[in-house]
One Martini backbone bead per residue (centre of mass of N, CA, C, O) as a GRO file, in nm:
protein
  410
    1UNK     BB    1  19.255  -2.357  -5.374
    2UNK     BB    2  19.294  -2.655  -5.305
    3UNK     BB    3  19.468  -2.918  -5.323
    4UNK     BB    4  19.433  -3.249  -5.391
    5UNK     BB    5  19.565  -3.350  -5.128
    6UNK     BB    6  19.385  -3.190  -4.927
    7UNK     BB    7  19.116  -3.302  -5.026
    8UNK     BB    8  19.173  -3.598  -4.964
    9UNK     BB    9  19.210  -3.556  -4.659
   10UNK     BB   10  18.928  -3.446  -4.609
   11UNK     BB   11  18.772  -3.685  -4.710
   12UNK     BB   12  18.889  -3.894  -4.522
   13UNK     BB   13  18.799  -3.764  -4.256
   14UNK     BB   14  18.492  -3.750  -4.323
   15UNK     BB   15  18.444  -4.054  -4.379
   16UNK     BB   16  18.534  -4.165  -4.107
   17UNK     BB   17  18.341  -3.992  -3.941
   18UNK     BB   18  18.081  -4.100  -4.069
   19UNK     BB   19  18.121  -4.396  -3.991
   20UNK     BB   20  18.115  -4.334  -3.683
   21UNK     BB   21  17.831  -4.165  -3.672
   22UNK     BB   22  17.613  -4.339  -3.808
   23UNK     BB   23  17.515  -4.509  -3.521
   24UNK     BB   24  17.483  -4.235  -3.319
   25UNK     BB   25  17.394  -3.973  -3.517
   26UNK     BB   26  17.207  -3.760  -3.700
   27UNK     BB   27  17.336  -3.481  -3.677
   28UNK     BB   28  17.634  -3.555  -3.721
   29UNK     BB   29  17.595  -3.690  -3.996
   30UNK     BB   30  17.469  -3.440  -4.141
   31UNK     BB   31  17.708  -3.251  -4.112
   32UNK     BB   32  17.908  -3.422  -4.276
   33UNK     BB   33  17.742  -3.435  -4.534
   34UNK     BB   34  17.747  -3.134  -4.592
   35UNK     BB   35  18.056  -3.110  -4.613
   36UNK     BB   36  18.094  -3.309  -4.845
   37UNK     BB   37  17.910  -3.167  -5.053
   38UNK     BB   38  18.053  -2.893  -5.050
   39UNK     BB   39  18.333  -2.995  -5.137
   40UNK     BB   40  18.240  -3.126  -5.401
   41UNK     BB   41  18.135  -2.858  -5.537
   42UNK     BB   42  18.431  -2.693  -5.500
   43UNK     BB   43  18.662  -2.915  -5.619
   44UNK     BB   44  18.597  -3.006  -5.890
   45UNK     BB   45  18.625  -3.233  -6.143
   46UNK     BB   46  18.345  -3.281  -6.300
   47UNK     BB   47  18.406  -3.475  -6.531
   48UNK     BB   48  18.509  -3.713  -6.363
   49UNK     BB   49  18.255  -3.746  -6.192
   50UNK     BB   50  18.055  -3.787  -6.422
   51UNK     BB   51  18.193  -4.039  -6.546
   52UNK     BB   52  18.164  -4.224  -6.302
   53UNK     BB   53  17.855  -4.222  -6.296
   54UNK     BB   54  17.777  -4.299  -6.603
   55UNK     BB   55  17.970  -4.575  -6.580
   56UNK     BB   56  17.748  -4.662  -6.366
   57UNK     BB   57  17.479  -4.866  -6.331
   58UNK     BB   58  17.416  -4.815  -6.034
   59UNK     BB   59  17.394  -4.505  -6.043
   60UNK     BB   60  17.171  -4.494  -6.254
   61UNK     BB   61  16.964  -4.659  -6.094
   62UNK     BB   62  16.953  -4.464  -5.853
   63UNK     BB   63  16.865  -4.208  -6.007
   64UNK     BB   64  16.606  -4.328  -6.132
   65UNK     BB   65  16.462  -4.385  -5.867
   66UNK     BB   66  16.435  -4.089  -5.796
   67UNK     BB   67  16.300  -3.980  -6.060
   68UNK     BB   68  16.038  -4.144  -6.025
   69UNK     BB   69  15.948  -3.987  -5.777
   70UNK     BB   70  15.923  -3.719  -5.923
   71UNK     BB   71  15.719  -3.810  -6.141
   72UNK     BB   72  15.499  -3.897  -5.922
   73UNK     BB   73  15.399  -3.596  -5.877
   74UNK     BB   74  15.210  -3.560  -6.122
   75UNK     BB   75  14.982  -3.793  -5.999
   76UNK     BB   76  14.949  -3.646  -5.740
   77UNK     BB   77  14.754  -3.501  -5.470
   78UNK     BB   78  14.992  -3.500  -5.243
   79UNK     BB   79  15.251  -3.293  -5.257
   80UNK     BB   80  15.366  -3.269  -4.973
   81UNK     BB   81  15.419  -3.575  -4.926
   82UNK     BB   82  15.584  -3.619  -5.182
   83UNK     BB   83  15.820  -3.431  -5.097
   84UNK     BB   84  15.891  -3.594  -4.848
   85UNK     BB   85  15.977  -3.850  -5.001
   86UNK     BB   86  16.187  -3.722  -5.186
   87UNK     BB   87  16.371  -3.627  -4.958
   88UNK     BB   88  16.436  -3.924  -4.857
   89UNK     BB   89  16.561  -3.999  -5.159
   90UNK     BB   90  16.835  -3.829  -5.197
   91UNK     BB   91  17.058  -4.043  -5.162
   92UNK     BB   92  17.029  -4.155  -5.474
   93UNK     BB   93  17.134  -3.865  -5.607
   94UNK     BB   94  17.344  -3.755  -5.397
   95UNK     BB   95  17.521  -3.926  -5.195
   96UNK     BB   96  17.607  -4.177  -5.354
   97UNK     BB   97  17.755  -4.040  -5.596
   98UNK     BB   98  17.951  -3.880  -5.423
   99UNK     BB   99  18.087  -4.112  -5.267
  100UNK     BB  100  18.174  -4.270  -5.520
  101UNK     BB  101  18.383  -4.041  -5.627
  102UNK     BB  102  18.565  -4.025  -5.337
  103UNK     BB  103  18.634  -4.303  -5.307
  104UNK     BB  104  18.900  -4.504  -5.169
  105UNK     BB  105  19.071  -4.785  -5.111
  106UNK     BB  106  19.239  -4.667  -4.857
  107UNK     BB  107  18.969  -4.605  -4.679
  108UNK     BB  108  18.814  -4.866  -4.602
  109UNK     BB  109  18.935  -4.986  -4.339
  110UNK     BB  110  18.888  -4.727  -4.160
  111UNK     BB  111  18.584  -4.711  -4.200
  112UNK     BB  112  18.518  -4.987  -4.077
  113UNK     BB  113  18.654  -4.939  -3.803
  114UNK     BB  114  18.478  -4.697  -3.722
  115UNK     BB  115  18.210  -4.846  -3.732
  116UNK     BB  116  18.284  -5.071  -3.523
  117UNK     BB  117  18.346  -4.880  -3.291
  118UNK     BB  118  18.060  -4.762  -3.271
  119UNK     BB  119  17.917  -5.031  -3.217
  120UNK     BB  120  18.070  -5.091  -2.953
  121UNK     BB  121  17.949  -4.848  -2.805
  122UNK     BB  122  17.651  -4.929  -2.830
  123UNK     BB  123  17.687  -5.198  -2.684
  124UNK     BB  124  17.793  -5.097  -2.414
  125UNK     BB  125  17.548  -4.916  -2.356
  126UNK     BB  126  17.342  -5.144  -2.359
  127UNK     BB  127  17.461  -5.304  -2.118
  128UNK     BB  128  17.451  -5.077  -1.906
  129UNK     BB  129  17.144  -5.063  -1.910
  130UNK     BB  130  17.070  -5.364  -1.865
  131UNK     BB  131  17.246  -5.368  -1.581
  132UNK     BB  132  17.195  -5.087  -1.439
  133UNK     BB  133  17.456  -4.880  -1.443
  134UNK     BB  134  17.268  -4.696  -1.610
  135UNK     BB  135  17.065  -4.475  -1.732
  136UNK     BB  136  16.837  -4.445  -1.941
  137UNK     BB  137  16.864  -4.330  -2.288
  138UNK     BB  138  16.668  -4.213  -2.503
  139UNK     BB  139  16.561  -4.520  -2.645
  140UNK     BB  140  16.612  -4.659  -2.381
  141UNK     BB  141  16.564  -4.962  -2.199
  142UNK     BB  142  16.599  -5.224  -1.999
  143UNK     BB  143  16.431  -5.418  -2.192
  144UNK     BB  144  16.534  -5.213  -2.451
  145UNK     BB  145  16.875  -5.149  -2.522
  146UNK     BB  146  16.853  -4.870  -2.751
  147UNK     BB  147  16.992  -4.562  -2.740
  148UNK     BB  148  17.055  -4.432  -3.049
  149UNK     BB  149  16.814  -4.618  -3.143
  150UNK     BB  150  16.595  -4.805  -3.265
  151UNK     BB  151  16.538  -5.142  -3.303
  152UNK     BB  152  16.472  -5.124  -3.607
  153UNK     BB  153  16.776  -5.025  -3.670
  154UNK     BB  154  16.984  -5.169  -3.485
  155UNK     BB  155  16.973  -5.475  -3.562
  156UNK     BB  156  17.058  -5.459  -3.861
  157UNK     BB  157  17.331  -5.320  -3.806
  158UNK     BB  158  17.439  -5.538  -3.616
  159UNK     BB  159  17.432  -5.771  -3.818
  160UNK     BB  160  17.639  -5.647  -4.013
  161UNK     BB  161  17.869  -5.620  -3.806
  162UNK     BB  162  17.896  -5.921  -3.745
  163UNK     BB  163  17.975  -6.001  -4.027
  164UNK     BB  164  18.240  -5.840  -4.043
  165UNK     BB  165  18.375  -5.983  -3.804
  166UNK     BB  166  18.352  -6.279  -3.905
  167UNK     BB  167  18.500  -6.238  -4.172
  168UNK     BB  168  18.770  -6.161  -4.044
  169UNK     BB  169  18.811  -6.424  -3.880
  170UNK     BB  170  18.784  -6.633  -4.133
  171UNK     BB  171  18.975  -6.469  -4.378
  172UNK     BB  172  19.208  -6.332  -4.213
  173UNK     BB  173  19.543  -6.439  -4.218
  174UNK     BB  174  19.679  -6.154  -4.086
  175UNK     BB  175  19.574  -6.173  -3.815
  176UNK     BB  176  19.614  -6.099  -3.503
  177UNK     BB  177  19.582  -6.214  -3.187
  178UNK     BB  178  19.455  -5.962  -3.065
  179UNK     BB  179  19.236  -5.914  -3.280
  180UNK     BB  180  19.109  -6.192  -3.263
  181UNK     BB  181  19.019  -6.169  -2.967
  182UNK     BB  182  18.851  -5.912  -2.994
  183UNK     BB  183  18.656  -6.014  -3.220
  184UNK     BB  184  18.551  -6.259  -3.066
  185UNK     BB  185  18.422  -6.108  -2.836
  186UNK     BB  186  18.230  -5.930  -3.017
  187UNK     BB  187  18.080  -6.157  -3.157
  188UNK     BB  188  17.946  -6.260  -2.898
  189UNK     BB  189  17.831  -5.994  -2.771
  190UNK     BB  190  17.661  -5.912  -3.022
  191UNK     BB  191  17.484  -6.164  -3.031
  192UNK     BB  192  17.357  -6.124  -2.754
  193UNK     BB  193  17.252  -5.834  -2.813
  194UNK     BB  194  17.048  -5.919  -3.033
  195UNK     BB  195  16.854  -6.075  -2.792
  196UNK     BB  196  16.814  -5.808  -2.587
  197UNK     BB  197  16.675  -5.696  -2.833
  198UNK     BB  198  16.364  -5.605  -3.034
  199UNK     BB  199  16.459  -5.668  -3.343
  200UNK     BB  200  16.324  -5.888  -3.558
  201UNK     BB  201  16.441  -5.813  -3.834
  202UNK     BB  202  16.737  -5.827  -3.738
  203UNK     BB  203  16.724  -6.125  -3.650
  204UNK     BB  204  16.665  -6.235  -3.927
  205UNK     BB  205  16.920  -6.111  -4.062
  206UNK     BB  206  17.116  -6.272  -3.893
  207UNK     BB  207  17.038  -6.552  -4.006
  208UNK     BB  208  17.092  -6.483  -4.298
  209UNK     BB  209  17.393  -6.404  -4.274
  210UNK     BB  210  17.480  -6.678  -4.158
  211UNK     BB  211  17.406  -6.845  -4.406
  212UNK     BB  212  17.585  -6.694  -4.604
  213UNK     BB  213  17.855  -6.741  -4.455
  214UNK     BB  214  17.856  -7.049  -4.476
  215UNK     BB  215  17.865  -7.056  -4.783
  216UNK     BB  216  18.134  -6.892  -4.803
  217UNK     BB  217  18.315  -7.088  -4.644
  218UNK     BB  218  18.226  -7.358  -4.823
  219UNK     BB  219  18.129  -7.261  -5.090
  220UNK     BB  220  18.054  -7.545  -5.296
  221UNK     BB  221  17.933  -7.688  -5.028
  222UNK     BB  222  17.603  -7.712  -5.009
  223UNK     BB  223  17.521  -7.954  -4.835
  224UNK     BB  224  17.699  -7.885  -4.593
  225UNK     BB  225  17.580  -7.606  -4.546
  226UNK     BB  226  17.288  -7.697  -4.486
  227UNK     BB  227  17.351  -7.871  -4.243
  228UNK     BB  228  17.476  -7.647  -4.068
  229UNK     BB  229  17.236  -7.454  -4.076
  230UNK     BB  230  17.032  -7.672  -3.942
  231UNK     BB  231  17.205  -7.650  -3.673
  232UNK     BB  232  17.290  -7.358  -3.593
  233UNK     BB  233  17.032  -7.183  -3.607
  234UNK     BB  234  16.845  -7.343  -3.411
  235UNK     BB  235  17.042  -7.326  -3.173
  236UNK     BB  236  17.041  -7.020  -3.140
  237UNK     BB  237  16.740  -6.981  -3.118
  238UNK     BB  238  16.690  -7.161  -2.864
  239UNK     BB  239  16.888  -7.018  -2.679
  240UNK     BB  240  16.751  -6.739  -2.695
  241UNK     BB  241  16.467  -6.832  -2.606
  242UNK     BB  242  16.567  -6.942  -2.316
  243UNK     BB  243  16.741  -6.662  -2.221
  244UNK     BB  244  16.535  -6.446  -2.356
  245UNK     BB  245  16.262  -6.274  -2.271
  246UNK     BB  246  16.223  -6.083  -2.510
  247UNK     BB  247  16.245  -6.286  -2.740
  248UNK     BB  248  16.019  -6.471  -2.646
  249UNK     BB  249  15.797  -6.258  -2.646
  250UNK     BB  250  15.820  -6.176  -2.950
  251UNK     BB  251  15.767  -6.456  -3.068
  252UNK     BB  252  15.496  -6.517  -2.931
  253UNK     BB  253  15.352  -6.272  -3.047
  254UNK     BB  254  15.380  -6.341  -3.347
  255UNK     BB  255  15.239  -6.615  -3.340
  256UNK     BB  256  14.972  -6.516  -3.221
  257UNK     BB  257  14.895  -6.313  -3.444
  258UNK     BB  258  14.892  -6.512  -3.681
  259UNK     BB  259  14.689  -6.712  -3.565
  260UNK     BB  260  14.456  -6.511  -3.517
  261UNK     BB  261  14.441  -6.395  -3.805
  262UNK     BB  262  14.365  -6.672  -3.951
  263UNK     BB  263  14.061  -6.659  -3.795
  264UNK     BB  264  13.951  -6.445  -3.965
  265UNK     BB  265  13.649  -6.359  -4.133
  266UNK     BB  266  13.621  -6.029  -4.066
  267UNK     BB  267  13.821  -5.755  -4.081
  268UNK     BB  268  13.604  -5.524  -4.007
  269UNK     BB  269  13.592  -5.630  -3.690
  270UNK     BB  270  13.839  -5.500  -3.618
  271UNK     BB  271  14.004  -5.379  -3.331
  272UNK     BB  272  14.255  -5.210  -3.170
  273UNK     BB  273  14.227  -5.414  -2.889
  274UNK     BB  274  14.284  -5.671  -3.015
  275UNK     BB  275  14.454  -5.980  -3.059
  276UNK     BB  276  14.522  -5.924  -3.374
  277UNK     BB  277  14.686  -5.664  -3.281
  278UNK     BB  278  15.008  -5.584  -3.398
  279UNK     BB  279  15.288  -5.567  -3.558
  280UNK     BB  280  15.209  -5.810  -3.739
  281UNK     BB  281  14.908  -5.759  -3.782
  282UNK     BB  282  14.937  -5.485  -3.918
  283UNK     BB  283  15.104  -5.581  -4.162
  284UNK     BB  284  14.884  -5.763  -4.278
  285UNK     BB  285  14.678  -5.536  -4.316
  286UNK     BB  286  14.846  -5.354  -4.497
  287UNK     BB  287  14.869  -5.557  -4.725
  288UNK     BB  288  14.568  -5.598  -4.789
  289UNK     BB  289  14.493  -5.299  -4.836
  290UNK     BB  290  14.716  -5.232  -5.047
  291UNK     BB  291  14.626  -5.431  -5.268
  292UNK     BB  292  14.381  -5.263  -5.359
  293UNK     BB  293  14.556  -5.038  -5.477
  294UNK     BB  294  14.736  -5.199  -5.673
  295UNK     BB  295  14.512  -5.325  -5.857
  296UNK     BB  296  14.425  -5.023  -5.962
  297UNK     BB  297  14.768  -4.945  -5.981
  298UNK     BB  298  15.010  -5.132  -6.128
  299UNK     BB  299  15.217  -4.946  -6.298
  300UNK     BB  300  15.224  -4.624  -6.149
  301UNK     BB  301  15.031  -4.577  -5.943
  302UNK     BB  302  14.926  -4.298  -5.721
  303UNK     BB  303  15.182  -4.169  -5.623
  304UNK     BB  304  15.417  -4.036  -5.411
  305UNK     BB  305  15.174  -3.893  -5.205
  306UNK     BB  306  14.904  -4.116  -5.195
  307UNK     BB  307  14.899  -4.334  -4.976
  308UNK     BB  308  14.750  -4.208  -4.738
  309UNK     BB  309  14.475  -4.151  -4.876
  310UNK     BB  310  14.422  -4.433  -5.002
  311UNK     BB  311  14.435  -4.595  -4.740
  312UNK     BB  312  14.208  -4.453  -4.590
  313UNK     BB  313  13.982  -4.549  -4.777
  314UNK     BB  314  14.024  -4.857  -4.739
  315UNK     BB  315  14.013  -4.865  -4.428
  316UNK     BB  316  13.711  -4.772  -4.401
  317UNK     BB  317  13.612  -5.041  -4.538
  318UNK     BB  318  13.784  -5.287  -4.412
  319UNK     BB  319  13.914  -5.128  -4.123
  320UNK     BB  320  13.747  -4.911  -3.923
  321UNK     BB  321  13.880  -4.996  -3.629
  322UNK     BB  322  14.139  -4.870  -3.756
  323UNK     BB  323  14.403  -4.705  -3.798
  324UNK     BB  324  14.583  -4.544  -3.998
  325UNK     BB  325  14.855  -4.492  -4.247
  326UNK     BB  326  15.189  -4.386  -4.386
  327UNK     BB  327  15.301  -4.696  -4.353
  328UNK     BB  328  15.333  -5.043  -4.446
  329UNK     BB  329  15.602  -5.181  -4.358
  330UNK     BB  330  15.690  -5.205  -4.679
  331UNK     BB  331  15.879  -5.138  -4.947
  332UNK     BB  332  15.728  -5.280  -5.176
  333UNK     BB  333  15.445  -5.167  -5.117
  334UNK     BB  334  15.511  -4.868  -5.130
  335UNK     BB  335  15.615  -4.865  -5.423
  336UNK     BB  336  15.368  -4.994  -5.558
  337UNK     BB  337  15.158  -4.778  -5.475
  338UNK     BB  338  15.312  -4.525  -5.588
  339UNK     BB  339  15.480  -4.672  -5.871
  340UNK     BB  340  15.458  -4.953  -5.922
  341UNK     BB  341  15.628  -5.154  -6.136
  342UNK     BB  342  15.826  -4.938  -6.215
  343UNK     BB  343  15.938  -4.885  -5.929
  344UNK     BB  344  16.016  -5.173  -5.849
  345UNK     BB  345  16.217  -5.229  -6.081
  346UNK     BB  346  16.403  -4.998  -6.009
  347UNK     BB  347  16.482  -5.095  -5.728
  348UNK     BB  348  16.581  -5.386  -5.811
  349UNK     BB  349  16.815  -5.290  -5.996
  350UNK     BB  350  17.009  -5.216  -5.773
  351UNK     BB  351  17.043  -5.507  -5.660
  352UNK     BB  352  17.131  -5.641  -5.920
  353UNK     BB  353  17.398  -5.476  -5.960
  354UNK     BB  354  17.530  -5.550  -5.697
  355UNK     BB  355  17.548  -5.857  -5.742
  356UNK     BB  356  17.687  -5.853  -6.018
  357UNK     BB  357  17.943  -5.691  -5.931
  358UNK     BB  358  18.039  -5.886  -5.710
  359UNK     BB  359  18.099  -6.138  -5.893
  360UNK     BB  360  18.338  -5.973  -6.048
  361UNK     BB  361  18.511  -5.978  -5.810
  362UNK     BB  362  18.846  -6.062  -5.686
  363UNK     BB  363  18.759  -5.976  -5.406
  364UNK     BB  364  18.638  -6.137  -5.140
  365UNK     BB  365  18.529  -5.917  -4.960
  366UNK     BB  366  18.371  -5.758  -5.173
  367UNK     BB  367  18.201  -5.996  -5.270
  368UNK     BB  368  18.067  -6.087  -5.003
  369UNK     BB  369  17.957  -5.812  -4.901
  370UNK     BB  370  17.816  -5.729  -5.172
  371UNK     BB  371  17.603  -5.962  -5.139
  372UNK     BB  372  17.495  -5.930  -4.844
  373UNK     BB  373  17.369  -5.650  -4.831
  374UNK     BB  374  17.124  -5.688  -5.032
  375UNK     BB  375  17.005  -5.945  -4.900
  376UNK     BB  376  16.933  -5.819  -4.632
  377UNK     BB  377  16.745  -5.594  -4.749
  378UNK     BB  378  16.544  -5.778  -4.898
  379UNK     BB  379  16.439  -5.882  -4.623
  380UNK     BB  380  16.384  -5.627  -4.452
  381UNK     BB  381  16.163  -5.497  -4.658
  382UNK     BB  382  15.924  -5.683  -4.554
  383UNK     BB  383  15.897  -5.508  -4.256
  384UNK     BB  384  16.012  -5.233  -4.390
  385UNK     BB  385  16.121  -4.894  -4.475
  386UNK     BB  386  16.465  -4.905  -4.509
  387UNK     BB  387  16.488  -4.651  -4.736
  388UNK     BB  388  16.389  -4.413  -4.513
  389UNK     BB  389  16.583  -4.446  -4.298
  390UNK     BB  390  16.860  -4.309  -4.181
  391UNK     BB  391  17.050  -4.537  -4.077
  392UNK     BB  392  17.004  -4.761  -4.294
  393UNK     BB  393  17.047  -4.589  -4.549
  394UNK     BB  394  17.331  -4.489  -4.483
  395UNK     BB  395  17.463  -4.764  -4.470
  396UNK     BB  396  17.389  -4.856  -4.755
  397UNK     BB  397  17.527  -4.618  -4.905
  398UNK     BB  398  17.811  -4.623  -4.789
  399UNK     BB  399  17.886  -4.918  -4.878
  400UNK     BB  400  17.806  -4.881  -5.182
  401UNK     BB  401  18.039  -4.671  -5.256
  402UNK     BB  402  18.274  -4.928  -5.250
  403UNK     BB  403  18.170  -5.223  -5.330
  404UNK     BB  404  18.096  -5.107  -5.654
  405UNK     BB  405  18.394  -5.017  -5.716
  406UNK     BB  406  18.630  -4.969  -5.974
  407UNK     BB  407  18.941  -4.865  -5.891
  408UNK     BB  408  19.109  -4.928  -6.155
  409UNK     BB  409  18.935  -4.727  -6.344
  410UNK     BB  410  19.018  -4.440  -6.166
   0.00000   0.00000   0.00000
């Protein structure tokens, strides 16, 4: 068996590689994850790993969240779909605890650099497609250039990357002139890229992280922070609205759908090609229909696999003119329908411990980023099930593995 030094080198290489592949490829990321898990299983020191996990309230909360999904199989009618959901939740019992036990403080900077390098590659590819210098590939179109993943995942990840770049610019006093210039360029180009791609949830999270960053820069000057926020954010929004046709179109569409939806007298009359139905309209309908399920099963939900069938029943009564769905595009609603208040409180406990642990950190970077990550996701999850998607969940888990670890303790 390898010595501990060789194992550490292997872990370091695999973690940096995973950080780089995270926003680029599902297959590549999964291959590295398999290698990390295999090495973890054969590398011994099981007592030390176990102690790290059970001594972390965040890890326990994460494992319990997964276990509640497994328990939810007991009262589900659709076991096959339930197992599908449990499979998607494996990050919380498998990958997060494993990464947590192998992460070391000295790996962090290079992991973040690898992640930002990969984001810069996705950004360059996005611009090349947008300027029609290369043919659109994979998910990209000229109108919505997100080549490596859909805009649903791309924009939230881009927003978090912009935050990391801006935090480095604003708080790293040892940054060299060359790095400062490079990061400044990418901060501007990434921000522009945010609004030539179509992920509205990511754009909202961009404004959220910007507000958080302003509070962090001005620290306890809350009134001044609010004044700057009310100047900076509307200015960026209006500039993007005036200069980006896609952003303007997406905003106008959202406003139109909400306005039209508010005028509906009888939701059952809605048909699939009406003006009321679009991405936002559908989400409002999903919420209303799902609420009927939640009211009847408030404590433990309908079971891990029964959202699809239960929603179909309600949809036939409330909105028979619309197709049913397997996902309400809201993480809170999905967990509430499947696992009730028990499941929701379990999920929220993860975010609670993240924020609580961040406030205890003496390292400003760890404290600031550790608070920002859960706050961004708490907002994102209002518009989609962001703890089910590969790219966003992997980013969330990867950064959680070191932001909330007390390295001095191990």
